[in-house]
PDB file of C-alpha atoms in Angstrom:
ATOM      1  CA  UNK A   5      13.269 106.547 234.861  1.00  0.00           C
ATOM      2  CA  UNK A   6      13.754 110.309 234.857  1.00  0.00           C
ATOM      3  CA  UNK A   7      14.580 112.200 238.024  1.00  0.00           C
ATOM      4  CA  UNK A   8      12.320 115.163 238.708  1.00  0.00           C
ATOM      5  CA  UNK A   9      12.751 118.273 240.775  1.00  0.00           C
ATOM      6  CA  UNK A  10      10.538 118.798 243.811  1.00  0.00           C
ATOM      7  CA  UNK A  11       7.923 121.507 243.275  1.00  0.00           C
ATOM      8  CA  UNK A  12       8.740 124.980 244.522  1.00  0.00           C
ATOM      9  CA  UNK A  13       6.792 128.121 243.723  1.00  0.00           C
ATOM     10  CA  UNK A  14       9.915 130.004 242.629  1.00  0.00           C
ATOM     11  CA  UNK A  15      11.178 127.275 240.318  1.00  0.00           C
ATOM     12  CA  UNK A  16       7.686 126.580 238.979  1.00  0.00           C
ATOM     13  CA  UNK A  17       7.097 130.190 238.068  1.00  0.00           C
ATOM     14  CA  UNK A  18      10.495 130.309 236.330  1.00  0.00           C
ATOM     15  CA  UNK A  19       9.655 127.218 234.240  1.00  0.00           C
ATOM     16  CA  UNK A  20       6.283 128.701 233.308  1.00  0.00           C
ATOM     17  CA  UNK A  21       7.725 132.133 232.499  1.00  0.00           C
ATOM     18  CA  UNK A  22      10.320 130.576 230.184  1.00  0.00           C
ATOM     19  CA  UNK A  23       7.519 129.266 227.949  1.00  0.00           C
ATOM     20  CA  UNK A  24       4.954 132.024 228.464  1.00  0.00           C
ATOM     21  CA  UNK A  25       5.874 134.172 225.467  1.00  0.00           C
ATOM     22  CA  UNK A  26       5.389 131.354 222.947  1.00  0.00           C
ATOM     23  CA  UNK A  27       2.281 131.475 220.758  1.00  0.00           C
ATOM     24  CA  UNK A  28      -0.351 129.196 222.278  1.00  0.00           C
ATOM     25  CA  UNK A  29       1.809 128.969 225.371  1.00  0.00           C
ATOM     26  CA  UNK A  30      -0.459 126.882 227.595  1.00  0.00           C
ATOM     27  CA  UNK A  31       0.445 123.462 226.188  1.00  0.00           C
ATOM     28  CA  UNK A  32       4.193 124.191 226.099  1.00  0.00           C
ATOM     29  CA  UNK A  33       3.919 125.485 229.686  1.00  0.00           C
ATOM     30  CA  UNK A  34       2.156 122.330 230.881  1.00  0.00           C
ATOM     31  CA  UNK A  35       4.683 120.118 229.098  1.00  0.00           C
ATOM     32  CA  UNK A  36       7.591 122.040 230.628  1.00  0.00           C
ATOM     33  CA  UNK A  37       6.080 121.797 234.108  1.00  0.00           C
ATOM     34  CA  UNK A  38       5.523 118.075 233.790  1.00  0.00           C
ATOM     35  CA  UNK A  39       8.995 117.521 232.326  1.00  0.00           C
ATOM     36  CA  UNK A  40      10.543 119.403 235.232  1.00  0.00           C
ATOM     37  CA  UNK A  41       8.434 118.143 238.149  1.00  0.00           C
ATOM     38  CA  UNK A  42       7.027 114.868 236.814  1.00  0.00           C
ATOM     39  CA  UNK A  43       3.433 116.063 237.063  1.00  0.00           C
ATOM     40  CA  UNK A  44       1.336 119.234 237.006  1.00  0.00           C
ATOM     41  CA  UNK A  45       0.617 120.165 240.631  1.00  0.00           C
ATOM     42  CA  UNK A  46      -2.352 122.344 241.573  1.00  0.00           C
ATOM     43  CA  UNK A  47       0.052 125.147 242.470  1.00  0.00           C
ATOM     44  CA  UNK A  48       1.367 125.088 238.886  1.00  0.00           C
ATOM     45  CA  UNK A  49      -2.171 125.501 237.561  1.00  0.00           C
ATOM     46  CA  UNK A  50      -2.575 128.614 239.731  1.00  0.00           C
ATOM     47  CA  UNK A  51       0.819 130.008 238.685  1.00  0.00           C
ATOM     48  CA  UNK A  52       0.225 129.311 234.996  1.00  0.00           C
ATOM     49  CA  UNK A  53      -3.167 131.017 235.139  1.00  0.00           C
ATOM     50  CA  UNK A  54      -1.577 134.057 236.767  1.00  0.00           C
ATOM     51  CA  UNK A  55       1.373 134.284 234.366  1.00  0.00           C
ATOM     52  CA  UNK A  56      -0.639 133.546 231.201  1.00  0.00           C
ATOM     53  CA  UNK A  57      -3.582 135.752 232.253  1.00  0.00           C
ATOM     54  CA  UNK A  58      -6.008 132.835 232.067  1.00  0.00           C
ATOM     55  CA  UNK A  59      -8.516 131.527 234.554  1.00  0.00           C
ATOM     56  CA  UNK A  60      -7.631 128.541 236.705  1.00  0.00           C
ATOM     57  CA  UNK A  61     -10.558 126.752 235.084  1.00  0.00           C
ATOM     58  CA  UNK A  62      -9.030 127.240 231.620  1.00  0.00           C
ATOM     59  CA  UNK A  63      -5.651 125.869 232.701  1.00  0.00           C
ATOM     60  CA  UNK A  64      -7.192 122.999 234.671  1.00  0.00           C
ATOM     61  CA  UNK A  65      -9.491 122.193 231.747  1.00  0.00           C
ATOM     62  CA  UNK A  66      -6.561 121.743 229.377  1.00  0.00           C
ATOM     63  CA  UNK A  67      -4.430 119.847 231.902  1.00  0.00           C
ATOM     64  CA  UNK A  68      -7.272 117.455 232.703  1.00  0.00           C
ATOM     65  CA  UNK A  69      -8.390 116.998 229.081  1.00  0.00           C
ATOM     66  CA  UNK A  70      -5.122 115.464 227.894  1.00  0.00           C
ATOM     67  CA  UNK A  71      -4.549 112.082 229.544  1.00  0.00           C
ATOM     68  CA  UNK A  72      -0.756 112.382 229.394  1.00  0.00           C
ATOM     69  CA  UNK A  73      -0.738 115.284 231.839  1.00  0.00           C
ATOM     70  CA  UNK A  74      -0.558 113.869 235.350  1.00  0.00           C
ATOM     71  CA  UNK A  75      -1.919 115.723 238.367  1.00  0.00           C
ATOM     72  CA  UNK A  76      -0.131 113.550 240.914  1.00  0.00           C
ATOM     73  CA  UNK A  77       3.383 112.118 241.076  1.00  0.00           C
ATOM     74  CA  UNK A  78       3.809 108.884 239.150  1.00  0.00           C
ATOM     75  CA  UNK A  79       5.643 105.814 240.351  1.00  0.00           C
ATOM     76  CA  UNK A  80       9.292 105.313 239.451  1.00  0.00           C
ATOM     77  CA  UNK A  81       8.021 102.815 236.876  1.00  0.00           C
ATOM     78  CA  UNK A  82       4.891 103.133 234.759  1.00  0.00           C
ATOM     79  CA  UNK A  83       3.244  99.948 233.510  1.00  0.00           C
ATOM     80  CA  UNK A  84       0.647 100.464 230.796  1.00  0.00           C
ATOM     81  CA  UNK A  85      -1.601  97.572 229.796  1.00  0.00           C
ATOM     82  CA  UNK A  86      -3.436  97.685 226.493  1.00  0.00           C
ATOM     83  CA  UNK A  87      -7.188  97.250 226.926  1.00  0.00           C
ATOM     84  CA  UNK A  88      -8.231  97.686 223.284  1.00  0.00           C
ATOM     85  CA  UNK A  89     -10.315  95.116 221.439  1.00  0.00           C
ATOM     86  CA  UNK A  90      -7.471  93.097 219.903  1.00  0.00           C
ATOM     87  CA  UNK A  91      -5.773  92.692 223.266  1.00  0.00           C
ATOM     88  CA  UNK A  92      -9.085  91.913 224.947  1.00  0.00           C
ATOM     89  CA  UNK A  93      -9.750  89.164 222.434  1.00  0.00           C
ATOM     90  CA  UNK A  94      -6.369  87.641 223.309  1.00  0.00           C
ATOM     91  CA  UNK A  95      -6.832  87.605 227.074  1.00  0.00           C
ATOM     92  CA  UNK A  96      -5.787  90.965 228.456  1.00  0.00           C
ATOM     93  CA  UNK A  97      -8.685  90.988 230.946  1.00  0.00           C
ATOM     94  CA  UNK A  98      -7.228  88.033 232.830  1.00  0.00           C
ATOM     95  CA  UNK A  99      -3.749  89.559 232.656  1.00  0.00           C
ATOM     96  CA  UNK A 100      -5.106  92.858 233.999  1.00  0.00           C
ATOM     97  CA  UNK A 101      -6.703  91.028 236.933  1.00  0.00           C
ATOM     98  CA  UNK A 102      -3.392  89.266 237.570  1.00  0.00           C
ATOM     99  CA  UNK A 103      -1.405  92.518 237.521  1.00  0.00           C
ATOM    100  CA  UNK A 104      -3.871  94.384 239.745  1.00  0.00           C
ATOM    101  CA  UNK A 105      -3.826  91.542 242.274  1.00  0.00           C
ATOM    102  CA  UNK A 106      -0.034  91.303 242.246  1.00  0.00           C
ATOM    103  CA  UNK A 107       0.456  95.062 242.700  1.00  0.00           C
ATOM    104  CA  UNK A 108      -2.512  95.552 245.015  1.00  0.00           C
ATOM    105  CA  UNK A 109      -3.699  98.599 243.066  1.00  0.00           C
ATOM    106  CA  UNK A 110      -6.162  99.435 240.316  1.00  0.00           C
ATOM    107  CA  UNK A 111      -5.666 101.316 237.067  1.00  0.00           C
ATOM    108  CA  UNK A 112      -4.727 104.941 237.653  1.00  0.00           C
ATOM    109  CA  UNK A 113      -3.110 104.192 241.009  1.00  0.00           C
ATOM    110  CA  UNK A 114       0.437 103.990 242.310  1.00  0.00           C
ATOM    111  CA  UNK A 115       1.724 101.400 244.742  1.00  0.00           C
ATOM    112  CA  UNK A 116       2.117 102.724 248.316  1.00  0.00           C
ATOM    113  CA  UNK A 117       5.918 102.470 248.038  1.00  0.00           C
ATOM    114  CA  UNK A 118       5.851 104.740 244.949  1.00  0.00           C
ATOM    115  CA  UNK A 119       7.500 102.164 242.711  1.00  0.00           C
ATOM    116  CA  UNK A 120       4.802 101.374 240.150  1.00  0.00           C
ATOM    117  CA  UNK A 121       1.960 103.287 238.530  1.00  0.00           C
ATOM    118  CA  UNK A 122      -0.541 101.145 236.623  1.00  0.00           C
ATOM    119  CA  UNK A 123      -2.329 102.667 233.639  1.00  0.00           C
ATOM    120  CA  UNK A 124      -4.717 101.344 231.064  1.00  0.00           C
ATOM    121  CA  UNK A 125      -4.267 102.423 227.456  1.00  0.00           C
ATOM    122  CA  UNK A 126      -6.355 101.786 224.402  1.00  0.00           C
ATOM    123  CA  UNK A 127      -3.936 100.634 221.732  1.00  0.00           C
ATOM    124  CA  UNK A 128      -0.186 100.468 221.703  1.00  0.00           C
ATOM    125  CA  UNK A 129      -0.130  99.619 218.007  1.00  0.00           C
ATOM    126  CA  UNK A 130       0.772  95.973 218.548  1.00  0.00           C
ATOM    127  CA  UNK A 131      -2.609  94.488 217.641  1.00  0.00           C
ATOM    128  CA  UNK A 132      -1.085  91.609 215.659  1.00  0.00           C
ATOM    129  CA  UNK A 133       1.031  90.717 218.705  1.00  0.00           C
ATOM    130  CA  UNK A 134      -1.676  90.997 221.357  1.00  0.00           C
ATOM    131  CA  UNK A 135      -1.877  91.203 224.283  1.00  0.00           C
ATOM    132  CA  UNK A 136       0.632  93.975 224.836  1.00  0.00           C
ATOM    133  CA  UNK A 137       1.973  96.329 227.470  1.00  0.00           C
ATOM    134  CA  UNK A 138       4.515  99.096 227.906  1.00  0.00           C
ATOM    135  CA  UNK A 139       6.903  99.377 230.842  1.00  0.00           C
ATOM    136  CA  UNK A 140       8.744 102.687 231.091  1.00  0.00           C
ATOM    137  CA  UNK A 141       8.342 103.297 227.364  1.00  0.00           C
ATOM    138  CA  UNK A 142       9.482  99.820 226.303  1.00  0.00           C
ATOM    139  CA  UNK A 143       6.921  97.742 224.418  1.00  0.00           C
ATOM    140  CA  UNK A 144       6.184  94.110 225.300  1.00  0.00           C
ATOM    141  CA  UNK A 145       4.021  91.872 223.110  1.00  0.00           C
ATOM    142  CA  UNK A 146       2.472  88.404 223.063  1.00  0.00           C
ATOM    143  CA  UNK A 147       2.096  88.503 226.815  1.00  0.00           C
ATOM    144  CA  UNK A 148       0.930  85.559 228.877  1.00  0.00           C
ATOM    145  CA  UNK A 149       0.607  84.958 232.614  1.00  0.00           C
ATOM    146  CA  UNK A 150       4.316  84.199 232.988  1.00  0.00           C
ATOM    147  CA  UNK A 151       5.653  87.119 230.938  1.00  0.00           C
ATOM    148  CA  UNK A 152       3.321  89.662 232.533  1.00  0.00           C
ATOM    149  CA  UNK A 153       4.394  88.424 235.956  1.00  0.00           C
ATOM    150  CA  UNK A 154       8.019  88.997 234.898  1.00  0.00           C
ATOM    151  CA  UNK A 155       7.101  92.572 233.887  1.00  0.00           C
ATOM    152  CA  UNK A 156       5.550  93.204 237.288  1.00  0.00           C
ATOM    153  CA  UNK A 157       8.658  91.842 239.036  1.00  0.00           C
ATOM    154  CA  UNK A 158      10.858  94.079 236.879  1.00  0.00           C
ATOM    155  CA  UNK A 159       8.728  97.114 237.733  1.00  0.00           C
ATOM    156  CA  UNK A 160       8.867  96.320 241.442  1.00  0.00           C
ATOM    157  CA  UNK A 161      12.663  95.951 241.445  1.00  0.00           C
TER     158      UNK A 161
END
């Protein structure tokens, strides 16, 4: 998993300023902030609004519209479970219950130790191999109770 810098106003403003002159700079700014700090903190929304001469509401609206922008730090590992129809028809609901119970968190949450963030996604493109998941960008297909438990153990390691 990538290592991120801790947020600082000075560094954040420098990251934002480096992208600010690009046409349609808001998305590149948000991507650069998240790539640098691992998420888009509220302070970055304020700084981006100031530097780009936008309102905070405009910046927040874009950051909150796109699900890949995170407003809080993520766990060291991110486990995404597919919840689309093909995976549901092959038992992902039971697997999701198993994972939530094992981690003690719900979708959109991070374990208290900061190791694992659990997310639900709607299609990983593995419909013929359902149910599926992604751990830290690596796809896993044809999951069952045993293999999903192995994924959780790997994420907790």
